[in-house]
CSV table of C-alpha atoms in Angstrom, one decimal:
chain,number,residue,atom,x,y,z
O,1,UNK,CA,161.3,-67.4,45.1
O,2,UNK,CA,161.4,-70.3,47.5
O,3,UNK,CA,159.2,-70.5,50.6
O,4,UNK,CA,162.3,-70.2,52.9
O,5,UNK,CA,163.5,-67.1,51.0
O,6,UNK,CA,160.1,-65.4,51.4
O,7,UNK,CA,160.0,-66.2,55.1
O,8,UNK,CA,163.4,-64.6,55.6
O,9,UNK,CA,162.5,-61.6,53.6
O,10,UNK,CA,159.2,-61.0,55.4
O,11,UNK,CA,161.0,-61.5,58.8
O,12,UNK,CA,163.5,-58.9,57.8
O,13,UNK,CA,160.7,-56.6,56.7
O,14,UNK,CA,159.0,-56.9,60.1
O,15,UNK,CA,162.2,-56.2,61.9
O,16,UNK,CA,162.8,-53.2,59.6
O,17,UNK,CA,159.3,-51.8,60.4
O,18,UNK,CA,159.8,-52.1,64.1
O,19,UNK,CA,163.3,-50.6,63.9
O,20,UNK,CA,162.0,-47.7,61.8
O,21,UNK,CA,159.2,-47.0,64.3
O,22,UNK,CA,161.7,-47.1,67.3
O,23,UNK,CA,164.2,-45.0,65.4
O,24,UNK,CA,161.6,-42.4,64.4
O,25,UNK,CA,160.3,-42.0,68.0
O,26,UNK,CA,163.8,-41.8,69.4
O,27,UNK,CA,164.7,-39.2,66.7
O,28,UNK,CA,161.6,-37.1,67.5
O,29,UNK,CA,162.4,-37.1,71.2
O,30,UNK,CA,166.1,-36.4,70.9
O,31,UNK,CA,165.6,-33.6,68.3
O,32,UNK,CA,162.9,-31.8,70.3
O,33,UNK,CA,164.1,-28.2,70.7
O,34,UNK,CA,162.1,-27.9,73.9
O,35,UNK,CA,163.1,-31.2,75.4
O,36,UNK,CA,164.8,-29.5,78.3
O,37,UNK,CA,161.6,-27.5,79.0
O,38,UNK,CA,159.5,-30.7,78.8
O,39,UNK,CA,161.7,-32.5,81.3
O,40,UNK,CA,161.9,-29.5,83.5
O,41,UNK,CA,158.1,-28.8,83.3
O,42,UNK,CA,157.2,-32.4,84.1
O,43,UNK,CA,159.9,-32.8,86.7
O,44,UNK,CA,158.9,-29.6,88.6
O,45,UNK,CA,155.3,-30.9,88.9
O,46,UNK,CA,155.7,-34.6,88.9
O,47,UNK,CA,155.7,-35.4,92.6
O,48,UNK,CA,152.3,-34.1,93.6
O,49,UNK,CA,148.9,-35.5,94.0
O,50,UNK,CA,147.6,-33.3,91.2
O,51,UNK,CA,150.4,-34.5,88.9
O,52,UNK,CA,149.7,-38.2,89.6
O,53,UNK,CA,145.9,-37.8,89.1
O,54,UNK,CA,146.3,-35.7,85.9
O,55,UNK,CA,148.8,-38.1,84.2
O,56,UNK,CA,146.7,-41.1,85.4
O,57,UNK,CA,143.6,-39.7,83.8
O,58,UNK,CA,145.3,-38.7,80.6
O,59,UNK,CA,146.9,-42.2,80.3
O,60,UNK,CA,143.5,-43.8,80.9
O,61,UNK,CA,142.0,-41.5,78.3
O,62,UNK,CA,144.7,-42.6,75.9
O,63,UNK,CA,143.6,-46.3,76.2
O,64,UNK,CA,140.0,-45.1,75.8
O,65,UNK,CA,140.9,-43.0,72.8
O,66,UNK,CA,142.4,-46.0,70.9
O,67,UNK,CA,139.6,-48.3,72.3
O,68,UNK,CA,137.0,-46.1,70.6
O,69,UNK,CA,139.0,-46.2,67.4
O,70,UNK,CA,139.3,-50.0,67.7
O,71,UNK,CA,135.5,-50.3,68.1
O,72,UNK,CA,135.0,-48.0,65.1
O,73,UNK,CA,137.3,-50.0,62.9
O,74,UNK,CA,135.8,-53.4,63.9
O,75,UNK,CA,132.4,-51.9,62.9
O,76,UNK,CA,133.8,-50.9,59.5
O,77,UNK,CA,135.2,-54.4,59.1
O,78,UNK,CA,131.9,-56.1,59.8
O,79,UNK,CA,130.9,-56.7,56.1
O,80,UNK,CA,134.3,-58.5,55.5
O,81,UNK,CA,135.2,-60.2,58.7
O,82,UNK,CA,133.8,-60.7,62.2
O,83,UNK,CA,136.7,-59.6,64.6
O,84,UNK,CA,136.7,-59.3,68.3
O,85,UNK,CA,137.4,-56.1,70.2
O,86,UNK,CA,140.8,-57.5,71.3
O,87,UNK,CA,141.8,-58.3,67.7
O,88,UNK,CA,140.7,-54.9,66.6
O,89,UNK,CA,142.6,-53.1,69.3
O,90,UNK,CA,145.8,-55.0,68.5
O,91,UNK,CA,145.5,-54.2,64.8
O,92,UNK,CA,144.9,-50.5,65.5
O,93,UNK,CA,148.0,-50.3,67.6
O,94,UNK,CA,150.1,-52.2,65.1
O,95,UNK,CA,148.8,-49.9,62.4
O,96,UNK,CA,149.9,-46.9,64.5
O,97,UNK,CA,153.4,-48.4,64.8
O,98,UNK,CA,153.7,-48.6,61.0
O,99,UNK,CA,152.1,-45.2,60.5
O,100,UNK,CA,154.4,-43.1,62.7
O,101,UNK,CA,157.3,-42.9,60.1
O,102,UNK,CA,155.2,-42.8,56.9
O,103,UNK,CA,154.0,-39.6,55.2
O,104,UNK,CA,150.6,-38.5,56.5
O,105,UNK,CA,150.4,-41.9,58.3
O,106,UNK,CA,149.4,-43.9,55.2
O,107,UNK,CA,151.1,-46.9,56.7
O,108,UNK,CA,148.2,-47.2,59.2
O,109,UNK,CA,145.8,-48.7,56.5
O,110,UNK,CA,148.3,-51.4,55.6
O,111,UNK,CA,149.3,-52.1,59.2
O,112,UNK,CA,145.8,-52.8,60.4
O,113,UNK,CA,144.9,-55.1,57.6
O,114,UNK,CA,148.2,-57.0,57.7
O,115,UNK,CA,147.4,-57.9,61.3
O,116,UNK,CA,144.4,-60.0,60.3
O,117,UNK,CA,143.5,-62.3,57.5
O,118,UNK,CA,140.9,-60.8,55.1
O,119,UNK,CA,139.4,-62.5,52.1
O,120,UNK,CA,139.7,-59.1,50.3
O,121,UNK,CA,142.5,-57.0,51.9
O,122,UNK,CA,142.0,-54.1,49.5
O,123,UNK,CA,138.3,-53.8,50.5
O,124,UNK,CA,139.4,-53.7,54.1
O,125,UNK,CA,141.9,-51.0,53.5
O,126,UNK,CA,139.4,-48.8,51.6
O,127,UNK,CA,136.9,-49.2,54.5
O,128,UNK,CA,139.7,-48.2,56.9
O,129,UNK,CA,140.1,-45.0,54.9
O,130,UNK,CA,136.3,-44.4,55.4
O,131,UNK,CA,136.9,-44.3,59.1
O,132,UNK,CA,139.7,-41.7,58.7
O,133,UNK,CA,137.4,-39.6,56.5
O,134,UNK,CA,134.8,-39.6,59.3
O,135,UNK,CA,137.4,-38.4,61.8
O,136,UNK,CA,138.5,-35.8,59.4
O,137,UNK,CA,134.9,-34.5,59.0
O,138,UNK,CA,134.5,-34.2,62.7
O,139,UNK,CA,137.7,-32.3,63.0
O,140,UNK,CA,136.5,-29.9,60.3
O,141,UNK,CA,133.0,-29.5,61.7
O,142,UNK,CA,134.3,-28.6,65.2
O,143,UNK,CA,137.6,-26.9,64.2
O,144,UNK,CA,136.7,-24.6,61.3
O,145,UNK,CA,134.2,-22.5,63.3
O,146,UNK,CA,136.7,-22.3,66.1
O,147,UNK,CA,139.5,-21.2,63.8
O,148,UNK,CA,137.2,-18.6,62.2
O,149,UNK,CA,136.2,-17.3,65.5
O,150,UNK,CA,139.8,-16.7,66.6
O,151,UNK,CA,140.6,-15.1,63.3
O,152,UNK,CA,137.6,-12.8,63.5
O,153,UNK,CA,138.7,-11.6,66.9
O,154,UNK,CA,141.1,-9.4,65.0
O,155,UNK,CA,138.3,-7.7,63.1
O,156,UNK,CA,137.5,-4.0,63.9
O,157,UNK,CA,134.6,-3.5,66.4
O,158,UNK,CA,132.5,-2.0,63.7
O,159,UNK,CA,132.6,-5.4,61.8
O,160,UNK,CA,132.0,-7.6,64.8
O,161,UNK,CA,128.3,-8.3,64.1
O,162,UNK,CA,129.5,-10.0,60.9
O,163,UNK,CA,131.2,-12.6,63.1
O,164,UNK,CA,128.1,-14.4,63.9
O,165,UNK,CA,126.9,-14.4,60.3
O,166,UNK,CA,130.2,-15.8,59.0
O,167,UNK,CA,130.4,-18.5,61.7
O,168,UNK,CA,126.7,-19.5,61.2
O,169,UNK,CA,127.2,-19.7,57.4
O,170,UNK,CA,130.3,-21.9,57.9
O,171,UNK,CA,128.1,-24.6,59.5
O,172,UNK,CA,125.9,-25.0,56.4
O,173,UNK,CA,128.5,-26.8,54.2
O,174,UNK,CA,129.8,-28.7,57.3
O,175,UNK,CA,126.3,-30.2,58.0
O,176,UNK,CA,126.1,-31.1,54.3
O,177,UNK,CA,129.5,-32.8,54.6
O,178,UNK,CA,128.2,-35.0,57.5
O,179,UNK,CA,125.0,-35.8,55.5
O,180,UNK,CA,127.2,-36.7,52.5
O,181,UNK,CA,129.1,-39.3,54.5
O,182,UNK,CA,125.9,-41.1,55.4
O,183,UNK,CA,125.3,-41.7,51.7
O,184,UNK,CA,128.8,-42.9,50.9
O,185,UNK,CA,127.6,-46.3,49.6
O,186,UNK,CA,125.1,-44.7,47.2
O,187,UNK,CA,127.7,-42.3,46.0
O,188,UNK,CA,130.2,-45.0,45.2
O,189,UNK,CA,127.5,-47.1,43.5
O,190,UNK,CA,126.8,-44.1,41.3
O,191,UNK,CA,130.5,-43.6,40.6
O,192,UNK,CA,130.8,-47.3,39.6
O,193,UNK,CA,128.1,-46.7,36.9
O,194,UNK,CA,130.2,-43.9,35.4
O,195,UNK,CA,133.4,-46.0,35.0
O,196,UNK,CA,133.7,-47.6,31.6
O,197,UNK,CA,133.4,-51.4,31.7
O,198,UNK,CA,137.0,-51.9,30.4
O,199,UNK,CA,138.2,-50.6,33.8
O,200,UNK,CA,136.6,-53.5,35.6
O,201,UNK,CA,139.2,-53.5,38.4
O,202,UNK,CA,138.2,-49.9,39.3
O,203,UNK,CA,134.5,-50.7,39.2
O,204,UNK,CA,135.2,-53.7,41.4
O,205,UNK,CA,137.0,-51.8,44.1
O,206,UNK,CA,134.4,-49.0,44.1
O,207,UNK,CA,132.2,-51.7,45.6
O,208,UNK,CA,134.2,-51.6,48.8
O,209,UNK,CA,131.9,-49.1,50.4
O,210,UNK,CA,128.6,-50.5,49.2
O,211,UNK,CA,128.1,-53.2,52.0
O,212,UNK,CA,128.0,-50.5,54.7
O,213,UNK,CA,124.5,-49.5,55.9
O,214,UNK,CA,123.5,-46.0,57.0
O,215,UNK,CA,123.2,-47.2,60.6
O,216,UNK,CA,126.9,-48.4,60.4
O,217,UNK,CA,128.1,-45.1,59.1
O,218,UNK,CA,126.1,-43.1,61.7
O,219,UNK,CA,127.7,-45.1,64.4
O,220,UNK,CA,131.2,-44.5,62.8
O,221,UNK,CA,130.4,-40.8,63.0
O,222,UNK,CA,129.3,-41.1,66.6
O,223,UNK,CA,132.5,-42.9,67.5
O,224,UNK,CA,134.5,-40.2,65.7
O,225,UNK,CA,132.8,-37.5,67.8
O,226,UNK,CA,133.4,-39.4,71.0
O,227,UNK,CA,137.1,-39.9,70.1
O,228,UNK,CA,137.5,-36.3,69.3
O,229,UNK,CA,136.0,-35.4,72.7
O,230,UNK,CA,138.5,-37.8,74.4
O,231,UNK,CA,141.7,-36.4,72.9
O,232,UNK,CA,140.4,-32.8,73.3
O,233,UNK,CA,139.9,-33.5,77.0
O,234,UNK,CA,143.4,-34.9,77.3
O,235,UNK,CA,144.9,-31.7,75.7
O,236,UNK,CA,142.8,-29.4,77.9
O,237,UNK,CA,143.8,-31.3,81.0
O,238,UNK,CA,147.5,-31.1,80.1
O,239,UNK,CA,147.3,-27.4,79.3
O,240,UNK,CA,145.7,-26.6,82.7
O,241,UNK,CA,148.2,-28.8,84.5
O,242,UNK,CA,151.1,-26.9,82.9
O,243,UNK,CA,149.7,-23.5,83.8
O,244,UNK,CA,148.4,-22.3,80.5
O,245,UNK,CA,145.0,-21.5,82.0
O,246,UNK,CA,143.0,-22.1,85.2
O,247,UNK,CA,139.8,-22.4,83.3
O,248,UNK,CA,139.1,-25.5,81.3
O,249,UNK,CA,136.3,-23.9,79.2
O,250,UNK,CA,138.7,-21.2,78.1
O,251,UNK,CA,140.8,-23.7,76.2
O,252,UNK,CA,138.3,-25.7,74.1
O,253,UNK,CA,138.1,-23.2,71.3
O,254,UNK,CA,141.8,-22.8,70.7
O,255,UNK,CA,142.4,-26.6,71.0
O,256,UNK,CA,139.7,-27.2,68.3
O,257,UNK,CA,141.5,-24.6,66.1
O,258,UNK,CA,144.9,-26.3,66.7
O,259,UNK,CA,143.5,-29.8,65.7
O,260,UNK,CA,141.8,-28.2,62.6
O,261,UNK,CA,145.0,-26.4,61.4
O,262,UNK,CA,147.1,-29.6,62.1
O,263,UNK,CA,144.6,-31.5,59.9
O,264,UNK,CA,144.8,-28.8,57.1
O,265,UNK,CA,148.6,-28.8,56.9
O,266,UNK,CA,149.8,-31.6,54.5
O,267,UNK,CA,152.8,-32.5,56.7
O,268,UNK,CA,155.2,-35.4,56.4
O,269,UNK,CA,155.1,-37.4,59.6
O,270,UNK,CA,158.8,-36.9,60.2
O,271,UNK,CA,158.2,-33.2,61.1
O,272,UNK,CA,154.9,-33.8,63.0
O,273,UNK,CA,156.0,-33.2,66.5
O,274,UNK,CA,157.7,-29.9,65.5
O,275,UNK,CA,154.6,-28.9,63.6
O,276,UNK,CA,152.3,-29.7,66.5
O,277,UNK,CA,154.2,-27.4,68.9
O,278,UNK,CA,154.5,-24.6,66.3
O,279,UNK,CA,150.8,-24.6,65.4
O,280,UNK,CA,149.8,-24.8,69.1
O,281,UNK,CA,152.1,-21.8,70.0
O,282,UNK,CA,150.8,-19.8,67.0
O,283,UNK,CA,147.1,-20.4,67.8
O,284,UNK,CA,147.4,-19.7,71.6
O,285,UNK,CA,149.6,-16.7,70.9
O,286,UNK,CA,146.6,-15.2,69.0
O,287,UNK,CA,144.1,-16.4,71.6
O,288,UNK,CA,145.9,-15.2,74.7
O,289,UNK,CA,147.9,-12.5,73.1
O,290,UNK,CA,144.7,-10.5,72.7
O,291,UNK,CA,144.4,-10.2,76.5
O,292,UNK,CA,148.1,-9.9,77.2
O,293,UNK,CA,148.1,-13.3,79.0
O,294,UNK,CA,150.9,-14.9,76.9
O,295,UNK,CA,153.7,-14.9,79.6
O,296,UNK,CA,156.9,-17.0,79.4
O,297,UNK,CA,155.3,-19.5,81.7
O,298,UNK,CA,152.3,-19.9,79.5
O,299,UNK,CA,154.5,-20.2,76.4
O,300,UNK,CA,156.4,-23.0,78.0
O,301,UNK,CA,153.2,-24.7,79.1
O,302,UNK,CA,151.8,-24.6,75.5
O,303,UNK,CA,155.0,-26.2,74.0
O,304,UNK,CA,155.3,-28.8,76.8
O,305,UNK,CA,151.6,-29.8,76.6
O,306,UNK,CA,151.8,-30.4,72.8
O,307,UNK,CA,154.9,-32.5,73.3
O,308,UNK,CA,153.6,-34.5,76.2
O,309,UNK,CA,150.3,-35.2,74.3
O,310,UNK,CA,152.3,-36.6,71.4
O,311,UNK,CA,154.3,-38.8,73.6
O,312,UNK,CA,151.2,-40.2,75.4
O,313,UNK,CA,148.9,-40.5,72.4
O,314,UNK,CA,151.3,-41.5,69.7
O,315,UNK,CA,154.7,-42.7,71.0
O,316,UNK,CA,153.6,-44.9,73.8
O,317,UNK,CA,150.8,-46.7,71.8
O,318,UNK,CA,153.2,-47.1,68.9
O,319,UNK,CA,155.7,-48.8,71.1
O,320,UNK,CA,153.0,-51.1,72.5
O,321,UNK,CA,151.8,-51.8,68.9
O,322,UNK,CA,155.3,-52.9,67.9
O,323,UNK,CA,154.8,-56.1,69.8
O,324,UNK,CA,152.0,-57.0,67.3
O,325,UNK,CA,153.9,-56.3,64.1
O,326,UNK,CA,155.4,-59.8,64.3
O,327,UNK,CA,151.9,-61.1,63.6
O,328,UNK,CA,151.8,-59.5,60.1
O,329,UNK,CA,151.0,-62.1,57.5
O,330,UNK,CA,152.6,-60.7,54.3
O,331,UNK,CA,152.2,-64.0,52.4
O,332,UNK,CA,148.4,-64.0,52.9
O,333,UNK,CA,148.1,-60.3,52.2
O,334,UNK,CA,150.0,-60.1,48.9
O,335,UNK,CA,148.8,-63.5,47.8
O,336,UNK,CA,145.1,-62.5,48.0
O,337,UNK,CA,145.8,-59.1,46.4
O,338,UNK,CA,147.6,-60.7,43.5
O,339,UNK,CA,144.9,-63.4,43.2
O,340,UNK,CA,142.1,-60.8,43.1
O,341,UNK,CA,144.0,-58.8,40.5
O,342,UNK,CA,144.5,-61.8,38.2
O,343,UNK,CA,140.9,-63.1,38.5
């Protein structure tokens, strides 16, 4: 294949990725069953000081959310390449653009690494997965007890004392999970010793996690907790704005449960927006239904909040990230992977 042919093919691939991202976002928005409610809910409240302040704060938190993720990713890339915060932020947004139309957002790992030149792209992608694992652990640690608490609210009064025991016990494996993440390099070094020497390529790639120090991984966990706090605050602000509740503290438990259940559902990204709204409505139906507070207005607020959060946190950043997809260097990426595989 000539150099010109490769250039044309890679250019078409970049255009295809951007078109797929735009098409997916447009399809999600036009196929929303509650699109009329979203537009009506936003329109009815849009021209007020409270609306302007709420959406301004939520938008600023969106940039902070992905800024924390960019900082976390640049930290994970430290053993392989020194990158600036600006480079990391662009790569994170570009990765989001590619991820929106891929199952379970697996395209994110490729998109980020394609944005920059790494001497070992596979090591960089595997370390990116480590960041996702950290975020997953935080979602489990904070969401599982919340989901258990909501479930146990249905228990008979005679069994209520068991609630505290079950929730307390649930924290034990969660704490162990966090501790386990800190020893990820040691775990992979041990796994490498178990792999037969004839599978040298497997042993080689198991080394991807070994350069990370415990301090690095603790910071990755800290950034994951901070990011969780940011997008939880966004959700709570939107729920209060759309009339789901007047009390912010009343919403943190169901929001944590929604994020946990969303994480536990192995969904294909093409159905993600619908899944978000359905899960949110189900959880809040249980949470508020127990006290007969689930009115039609509250139901609409729940659905609208989930949709608006997706638009602000996923659709808008993905559209911004599409401007950086043109920087993808497929020749460098595939060339280095093939080179490492042959060596």
